[in-house]
């Protein structure tokens, strides 16, 4: 692998120098990057590498806006084969029993970069990119100009169109000059060992074998390719690979280490050691199966990936059994949610003679976006003090060499080891984003002190195997969200109350229960400040305004009660409904307060009240977080108010409002409170101080409304009696509303 910024024509030069190669270009639409706060902040791209690819080149391009806020930032790009990369930019902890590999990533400081991978594995490849970790500041969308960073990865592949088929036990003559030779061999199911050997090596007619063999495909973040260098003519050039990946083609590349004009001739020989499985079978299994219709001998080529002839052929029929195969039922529960269990039993019988193997089908292409959980529990009385149940979880092929090693390493995969003993009868394993492949669970009884102690022993192990979107549904302080990239679905946890981590289990910055309750009390009870403008509105007969303030107080209180994580939470309606009503009430409260200050005629005021409410409802449906969706109507109301005040100033030849007491004791305090509230809302809120800064915002908003509401007419009481009748009835006239009532 090479990280550089070469010209785009480099891959074309490779293709022109070797007519056996063709190049193909794949691209996806550019996406806007985000500052990292959780996994959903990373932008994910999904590619498929075709078979027989000998060179993969990622071309990475980043473009940014031209505004004053656009500066050079460090962009992190991750690569992984088979599943989305498991990343941890914030350095948080993972749940217990979680196995995580360090991701492969590069950091881009410039606008272009590239990454070359020789002999990549065919199939799914994922690229994820994000900006540096985000600040804790809560920014109002659209209020402050931001810079857009757009990322686009292109995939350029060079594919071999002339590949030699290496058949088992059939020598394949090859001659190397300046270009390498590309071979491949099909590995059937139940292959226990692969042997590759070079025979009859000759360099320009003399003895010598300057050849380098590269076996397997490159994967990220870990690469398990095997490289065999043959130099000495007296040494046997041979490579043994235990448990090679089943049911697929294996790439082999032979390259000459001699000069460009030196001819190297050899014969490549591959041998397969078959494994004889003891399959328990499904209950009531049909007599015929689709595999029996595959005829490997009818074609000179190896059997296709759909035919599993080796495991059931005569070649595998002789000799002792090498494994006990337990058939597994796969139940699809939901999106990225699968359960596995043995077909006709709950427990798996584990012996010392052969490994017990269960195959987990996670090769649909839609199973890599969750977490694979493995839970094993042994019978309390079955495990002796001197025995041990060794367990390995592997992809592509099972681990079968428990008698020689317990490292769970197969030919091209490092498995996950577990163990059950008398001291620890339960074992758990969590694998986030497992690779798209068939996974295998291998169990075997091992006696470290002496093999004779395990000859007659057996252990029943209960298995709980599942694929879940989020572990424990992200716990009480997180929310499991389903993410999508085109047709690919994957899940991630969004944490609250200071909790962090892959499954919201990192409490290093978490709020205590007391802090959560204080936050809930402040955010909810601060809305009681709206009682002041409600009382003033009712006293001044501003009933519509009072209704709006009551609506805002009610829904803001219960929205923030529902918005809290953990124990301090109460939801009387759906979260989205409460949030929408809270935002709507806040905007309409500001709208009616400003229009009420304009002192319009009753008909004009109520028409504007209704139109403004409808406009707020529409704009919040379009974009609930947009700043101008709320500021736009409020600015219009402010223009209406200023226009009416200027008109009255010109009509009366005097400043309006006319009383200096009104300015000093009401307008200036109300305007100051509103200005401070806007400053807090737009520039001072962070994730850490949200619960008290937003509470101050509630109190300032309600307090400014109470100060800014206009007074009633000074010369007339709200309901003044203009005439008294001898029959003791009174005709009452409201000078502001022009309404007459008889009391």
mmCIF file of N, CA, C and O in Angstrom, residues 169-231:
data_model
loop_
_atom_site.group_PDB
_atom_site.id
_atom_site.type_symbol
_atom_site.label_atom_id
_atom_site.label_comp_id
_atom_site.label_asym_id
_atom_site.label_seq_id
_atom_site.Cartn_x
_atom_site.Cartn_y
_atom_site.Cartn_z
ATOM 1 N N UNK A 169 -3.701 -30.598 -7.521
ATOM 2 C CA UNK A 169 -2.826 -31.720 -7.898
ATOM 3 C C UNK A 169 -2.553 -31.775 -9.392
ATOM 4 O O UNK A 169 -2.170 -32.832 -9.917
ATOM 5 N N UNK A 170 -2.712 -30.672 -10.097
ATOM 6 C CA UNK A 170 -2.405 -30.606 -11.526
ATOM 7 C C UNK A 170 -1.341 -29.536 -11.725
ATOM 8 O O UNK A 170 -1.611 -28.348 -11.516
ATOM 9 N N UNK A 171 -0.098 -29.908 -12.089
ATOM 10 C CA UNK A 171 0.957 -28.899 -12.272
ATOM 11 C C UNK A 171 0.582 -27.912 -13.389
ATOM 12 O O UNK A 171 0.075 -28.300 -14.444
ATOM 13 N N UNK A 172 0.844 -26.646 -13.126
ATOM 14 C CA UNK A 172 0.543 -25.586 -14.088
ATOM 15 C C UNK A 172 1.851 -24.910 -14.477
ATOM 16 O O UNK A 172 2.446 -24.173 -13.675
ATOM 17 N N UNK A 173 2.373 -25.143 -15.708
ATOM 18 C CA UNK A 173 3.637 -24.509 -16.120
ATOM 19 C C UNK A 173 3.458 -23.000 -16.283
ATOM 20 O O UNK A 173 2.443 -22.526 -16.809
ATOM 21 N N UNK A 174 4.449 -22.247 -15.833
ATOM 22 C CA UNK A 174 4.441 -20.795 -15.943
ATOM 23 C C UNK A 174 5.837 -20.316 -16.310
ATOM 24 O O UNK A 174 6.846 -20.905 -15.906
ATOM 25 N N UNK A 175 5.853 -19.226 -17.072
ATOM 26 C CA UNK A 175 7.111 -18.577 -17.442
ATOM 27 C C UNK A 175 6.978 -17.088 -17.173
ATOM 28 O O UNK A 175 6.050 -16.439 -17.671
ATOM 29 N N UNK A 176 7.904 -16.547 -16.387
ATOM 30 C CA UNK A 176 7.863 -15.141 -16.003
ATOM 31 C C UNK A 176 8.955 -14.375 -16.729
ATOM 32 O O UNK A 176 10.106 -14.827 -16.809
ATOM 33 N N UNK A 177 8.584 -13.214 -17.237
ATOM 34 C CA UNK A 177 9.554 -12.289 -17.813
ATOM 35 C C UNK A 177 9.491 -10.974 -17.035
ATOM 36 O O UNK A 177 9.903 -10.897 -15.901
ATOM 37 N N UNK A 178 8.939 -9.953 -17.657
ATOM 38 C CA UNK A 178 8.869 -8.647 -16.999
ATOM 39 C C UNK A 178 7.554 -8.420 -16.274
ATOM 40 O O UNK A 178 7.466 -7.527 -15.430
ATOM 41 N N UNK A 179 6.532 -9.212 -16.602
ATOM 42 C CA UNK A 179 5.225 -9.024 -15.990
ATOM 43 C C UNK A 179 4.895 -10.205 -15.077
ATOM 44 O O UNK A 179 5.293 -11.341 -15.352
ATOM 45 N N UNK A 180 4.161 -9.960 -13.999
ATOM 46 C CA UNK A 180 3.778 -11.061 -13.106
ATOM 47 C C UNK A 180 2.738 -11.963 -13.754
ATOM 48 O O UNK A 180 2.093 -11.606 -14.756
ATOM 49 N N UNK A 181 2.574 -13.112 -13.158
ATOM 50 C CA UNK A 181 1.575 -14.070 -13.615
ATOM 51 C C UNK A 181 0.480 -14.149 -12.559
ATOM 52 O O UNK A 181 0.757 -14.236 -11.359
ATOM 53 N N UNK A 182 -0.791 -14.110 -13.023
ATOM 54 C CA UNK A 182 -1.943 -14.104 -12.121
ATOM 55 C C UNK A 182 -2.630 -15.466 -12.187
ATOM 56 O O UNK A 182 -3.003 -15.935 -13.269
ATOM 57 N N UNK A 183 -2.777 -16.088 -11.009
ATOM 58 C CA UNK A 183 -3.413 -17.388 -10.903
ATOM 59 C C UNK A 183 -4.504 -17.313 -9.839
ATOM 60 O O UNK A 183 -4.531 -16.390 -9.008
ATOM 61 N N UNK A 184 -5.378 -18.295 -9.858
ATOM 62 C CA UNK A 184 -6.360 -18.420 -8.793
ATOM 63 C C UNK A 184 -6.795 -19.873 -8.681
ATOM 64 O O UNK A 184 -6.798 -20.621 -9.668
ATOM 65 N N UNK A 185 -7.155 -20.240 -7.461
ATOM 66 C CA UNK A 185 -7.592 -21.597 -7.173
ATOM 67 C C UNK A 185 -8.862 -21.509 -6.343
ATOM 68 O O UNK A 185 -8.993 -20.657 -5.459
ATOM 69 N N UNK A 186 -9.811 -22.408 -6.642
ATOM 70 C CA UNK A 186 -11.056 -22.416 -5.892
ATOM 71 C C UNK A 186 -10.907 -23.309 -4.663
ATOM 72 O O UNK A 186 -10.462 -24.461 -4.767
ATOM 73 N N UNK A 187 -11.293 -22.768 -3.513
ATOM 74 C CA UNK A 187 -11.214 -23.510 -2.245
ATOM 75 C C UNK A 187 -12.621 -23.993 -1.910
ATOM 76 O O UNK A 187 -13.474 -23.191 -1.525
ATOM 77 N N UNK A 188 -12.894 -25.291 -2.040
ATOM 78 C CA UNK A 188 -14.244 -25.779 -1.721
ATOM 79 C C UNK A 188 -14.496 -25.754 -0.215
ATOM 80 O O UNK A 188 -13.590 -25.550 0.606
ATOM 81 N N UNK A 189 -15.742 -25.980 0.121
ATOM 82 C CA UNK A 189 -16.105 -26.088 1.524
ATOM 83 C C UNK A 189 -15.467 -27.336 2.138
ATOM 84 O O UNK A 189 -15.232 -28.334 1.444
ATOM 85 N N UNK A 190 -15.164 -27.260 3.435
ATOM 86 C CA UNK A 190 -14.547 -28.338 4.204
ATOM 87 C C UNK A 190 -13.135 -28.646 3.722
ATOM 88 O O UNK A 190 -12.707 -29.799 3.685
ATOM 89 N N UNK A 191 -12.403 -27.600 3.343
ATOM 90 C CA UNK A 191 -10.979 -27.748 3.054
ATOM 91 C C UNK A 191 -10.199 -27.479 4.332
ATOM 92 O O UNK A 191 -10.325 -26.406 4.935
ATOM 93 N N UNK A 192 -9.381 -28.446 4.731
ATOM 94 C CA UNK A 192 -8.651 -28.316 5.986
ATOM 95 C C UNK A 192 -7.305 -27.642 5.811
ATOM 96 O O UNK A 192 -6.850 -26.913 6.688
ATOM 97 N N UNK A 193 -6.672 -27.849 4.660
ATOM 98 C CA UNK A 193 -5.345 -27.276 4.453
ATOM 99 C C UNK A 193 -5.098 -27.099 2.961
ATOM 100 O O UNK A 193 -5.535 -27.906 2.132
ATOM 101 N N UNK A 194 -4.388 -26.021 2.616
ATOM 102 C CA UNK A 194 -3.976 -25.746 1.242
ATOM 103 C C UNK A 194 -2.454 -25.761 1.192
ATOM 104 O O UNK A 194 -1.789 -25.128 2.021
ATOM 105 N N UNK A 195 -1.931 -26.478 0.194
ATOM 106 C CA UNK A 195 -0.483 -26.558 0.000
ATOM 107 C C UNK A 195 -0.138 -26.015 -1.380
ATOM 108 O O UNK A 195 -0.664 -26.479 -2.390
ATOM 109 N N UNK A 196 0.720 -25.003 -1.416
ATOM 110 C CA UNK A 196 1.217 -24.435 -2.666
ATOM 111 C C UNK A 196 2.706 -24.715 -2.777
ATOM 112 O O UNK A 196 3.458 -24.519 -1.810
ATOM 113 N N UNK A 197 3.117 -25.133 -3.982
ATOM 114 C CA UNK A 197 4.521 -25.505 -4.171
ATOM 115 C C UNK A 197 4.951 -25.145 -5.582
ATOM 116 O O UNK A 197 4.176 -25.268 -6.542
ATOM 117 N N UNK A 198 6.181 -24.673 -5.678
ATOM 118 C CA UNK A 198 6.809 -24.412 -6.975
ATOM 119 C C UNK A 198 7.817 -25.512 -7.249
ATOM 120 O O UNK A 198 8.720 -25.771 -6.430
ATOM 121 N N UNK A 199 7.700 -26.146 -8.419
ATOM 122 C CA UNK A 199 8.575 -27.253 -8.787
ATOM 123 C C UNK A 199 9.289 -26.932 -10.094
ATOM 124 O O UNK A 199 8.765 -26.200 -10.942
ATOM 125 N N UNK A 200 10.474 -27.508 -10.237
ATOM 126 C CA UNK A 200 11.212 -27.394 -11.490
ATOM 127 C C UNK A 200 11.574 -25.977 -11.863
ATOM 128 O O UNK A 200 11.478 -25.610 -13.049
ATOM 129 N N UNK A 201 11.979 -25.171 -10.913
ATOM 130 C CA UNK A 201 12.324 -23.780 -11.209
ATOM 131 C C UNK A 201 13.624 -23.729 -12.013
ATOM 132 O O UNK A 201 14.592 -24.439 -11.721
ATOM 133 N N UNK A 202 13.650 -22.849 -13.015
ATOM 134 C CA UNK A 202 14.841 -22.663 -13.842
ATOM 135 C C UNK A 202 14.896 -21.222 -14.308
ATOM 136 O O UNK A 202 13.880 -20.656 -14.725
ATOM 137 N N UNK A 203 16.114 -20.637 -14.256
ATOM 138 C CA UNK A 203 16.328 -19.256 -14.674
ATOM 139 C C UNK A 203 17.256 -19.258 -15.868
ATOM 140 O O UNK A 203 18.449 -19.579 -15.762
ATOM 141 N N UNK A 204 16.714 -18.925 -17.035
ATOM 142 C CA UNK A 204 17.461 -18.953 -18.303
ATOM 143 C C UNK A 204 18.132 -20.305 -18.512
ATOM 144 O O UNK A 204 19.272 -20.405 -18.947
ATOM 145 N N UNK A 205 17.425 -21.353 -18.162
ATOM 146 C CA UNK A 205 17.905 -22.703 -18.373
ATOM 147 C C UNK A 205 18.712 -23.275 -17.245
ATOM 148 O O UNK A 205 18.962 -24.486 -17.221
ATOM 149 N N UNK A 206 19.137 -22.475 -16.267
ATOM 150 C CA UNK A 206 19.926 -22.966 -15.139
ATOM 151 C C UNK A 206 19.055 -23.027 -13.898
ATOM 152 O O UNK A 206 17.979 -22.438 -13.838
ATOM 153 N N UNK A 207 19.557 -23.751 -12.870
ATOM 154 C CA UNK A 207 18.788 -23.885 -11.645
ATOM 155 C C UNK A 207 18.702 -22.547 -10.923
ATOM 156 O O UNK A 207 19.648 -21.773 -10.899
ATOM 157 N N UNK A 208 17.584 -22.332 -10.282
ATOM 158 C CA UNK A 208 17.361 -21.082 -9.561
ATOM 159 C C UNK A 208 15.882 -20.749 -9.567
ATOM 160 O O UNK A 208 15.167 -21.082 -10.521
ATOM 161 N N UNK A 209 15.418 -20.107 -8.504
ATOM 162 C CA UNK A 209 13.984 -19.841 -8.398
ATOM 163 C C UNK A 209 13.744 -18.463 -7.782
ATOM 164 O O UNK A 209 13.210 -18.354 -6.677
ATOM 165 N N UNK A 210 14.156 -17.384 -8.445
ATOM 166 C CA UNK A 210 13.912 -16.038 -7.908
ATOM 167 C C UNK A 210 12.463 -15.594 -8.168
ATOM 168 O O UNK A 210 12.176 -14.781 -9.046
ATOM 169 N N UNK A 211 11.557 -16.158 -7.374
ATOM 170 C CA UNK A 211 10.131 -15.895 -7.566
ATOM 171 C C UNK A 211 9.528 -15.503 -6.213
ATOM 172 O O UNK A 211 9.874 -16.090 -5.170
ATOM 173 N N UNK A 212 8.657 -14.521 -6.263
ATOM 174 C CA UNK A 212 7.899 -14.144 -5.073
ATOM 175 C C UNK A 212 6.428 -14.457 -5.312
ATOM 176 O O UNK A 212 5.822 -13.962 -6.274
ATOM 177 N N UNK A 213 5.863 -15.284 -4.434
ATOM 178 C CA UNK A 213 4.452 -15.638 -4.487
ATOM 179 C C UNK A 213 3.683 -14.804 -3.469
ATOM 180 O O UNK A 213 4.048 -14.758 -2.290
ATOM 181 N N UNK A 214 2.620 -14.160 -3.926
ATOM 182 C CA UNK A 214 1.708 -13.432 -3.040
ATOM 183 C C UNK A 214 0.373 -14.155 -3.069
ATOM 184 O O UNK A 214 -0.282 -14.226 -4.114
ATOM 185 N N UNK A 215 -0.030 -14.689 -1.926
ATOM 186 C CA UNK A 215 -1.228 -15.523 -1.839
ATOM 187 C C UNK A 215 -2.271 -14.773 -1.019
ATOM 188 O O UNK A 215 -1.985 -14.266 0.076
ATOM 189 N N UNK A 216 -3.491 -14.727 -1.542
ATOM 190 C CA UNK A 216 -4.577 -14.059 -0.840
ATOM 191 C C UNK A 216 -4.764 -12.627 -1.290
ATOM 192 O O UNK A 216 -4.032 -12.108 -2.153
ATOM 193 N N UNK A 217 -5.758 -11.985 -0.722
ATOM 194 C CA UNK A 217 -6.122 -10.617 -1.076
ATOM 195 C C UNK A 217 -5.883 -9.692 0.103
ATOM 196 O O UNK A 217 -5.952 -10.100 1.271
ATOM 197 N N UNK A 218 -5.627 -8.440 -0.216
ATOM 198 C CA UNK A 218 -5.370 -7.441 0.812
ATOM 199 C C UNK A 218 -6.688 -6.937 1.387
ATOM 200 O O UNK A 218 -7.653 -6.686 0.653
ATOM 201 N N UNK A 219 -6.735 -6.811 2.701
ATOM 202 C CA UNK A 219 -7.897 -6.265 3.394
ATOM 203 C C UNK A 219 -7.419 -5.201 4.377
ATOM 204 O O UNK A 219 -6.239 -5.156 4.742
ATOM 205 N N UNK A 220 -8.339 -4.367 4.780
ATOM 206 C CA UNK A 220 -8.073 -3.335 5.779
ATOM 207 C C UNK A 220 -9.146 -3.427 6.858
ATOM 208 O O UNK A 220 -10.290 -3.774 6.559
ATOM 209 N N UNK A 221 -8.827 -3.157 8.125
ATOM 210 C CA UNK A 221 -7.579 -2.546 8.602
ATOM 211 C C UNK A 221 -6.413 -3.512 8.775
ATOM 212 O O UNK A 221 -5.291 -3.073 8.979
ATOM 213 N N UNK A 222 -6.650 -4.834 8.721
ATOM 214 C CA UNK A 222 -5.563 -5.791 8.889
ATOM 215 C C UNK A 222 -5.404 -6.581 7.608
ATOM 216 O O UNK A 222 -6.386 -6.976 6.975
ATOM 217 N N UNK A 223 -4.158 -6.820 7.248
ATOM 218 C CA UNK A 223 -3.855 -7.512 6.012
ATOM 219 C C UNK A 223 -3.180 -8.836 6.349
ATOM 220 O O UNK A 223 -2.166 -8.872 7.057
ATOM 221 N N UNK A 224 -3.765 -9.929 5.842
ATOM 222 C CA UNK A 224 -3.254 -11.265 6.141
ATOM 223 C C UNK A 224 -2.721 -11.955 4.885
ATOM 224 O O UNK A 224 -2.715 -13.186 4.815
ATOM 225 N N UNK A 225 -2.289 -11.187 3.907
ATOM 226 C CA UNK A 225 -1.684 -11.807 2.730
ATOM 227 C C UNK A 225 -0.426 -12.577 3.118
ATOM 228 O O UNK A 225 0.320 -12.178 4.017
ATOM 229 N N UNK A 226 -0.208 -13.676 2.433
ATOM 230 C CA UNK A 226 0.984 -14.482 2.651
ATOM 231 C C UNK A 226 1.939 -14.277 1.473
ATOM 232 O O UNK A 226 1.527 -14.353 0.311
ATOM 233 N N UNK A 227 3.188 -14.017 1.788
ATOM 234 C CA UNK A 227 4.215 -13.777 0.773
ATOM 235 C C UNK A 227 5.294 -14.843 0.934
ATOM 236 O O UNK A 227 5.852 -15.018 2.034
ATOM 237 N N UNK A 228 5.576 -15.549 -0.137
ATOM 238 C CA UNK A 228 6.595 -16.593 -0.152
ATOM 239 C C UNK A 228 7.668 -16.207 -1.168
ATOM 240 O O UNK A 228 7.372 -16.025 -2.350
ATOM 241 N N UNK A 229 8.895 -16.062 -0.688
ATOM 242 C CA UNK A 229 10.015 -15.695 -1.551
ATOM 243 C C UNK A 229 10.896 -16.921 -1.759
ATOM 244 O O UNK A 229 11.404 -17.511 -0.791
ATOM 245 N N UNK A 230 11.057 -17.302 -2.998
ATOM 246 C CA UNK A 230 11.856 -18.474 -3.356
ATOM 247 C C UNK A 230 13.152 -17.989 -4.018
ATOM 248 O O UNK A 230 13.109 -17.324 -5.063
ATOM 249 N N UNK A 231 14.286 -18.333 -3.408
ATOM 250 C CA UNK A 231 15.582 -17.894 -3.945
ATOM 251 C C UNK A 231 16.503 -19.078 -4.162
ATOM 252 O O UNK A 231 17.022 -19.291 -5.256
#
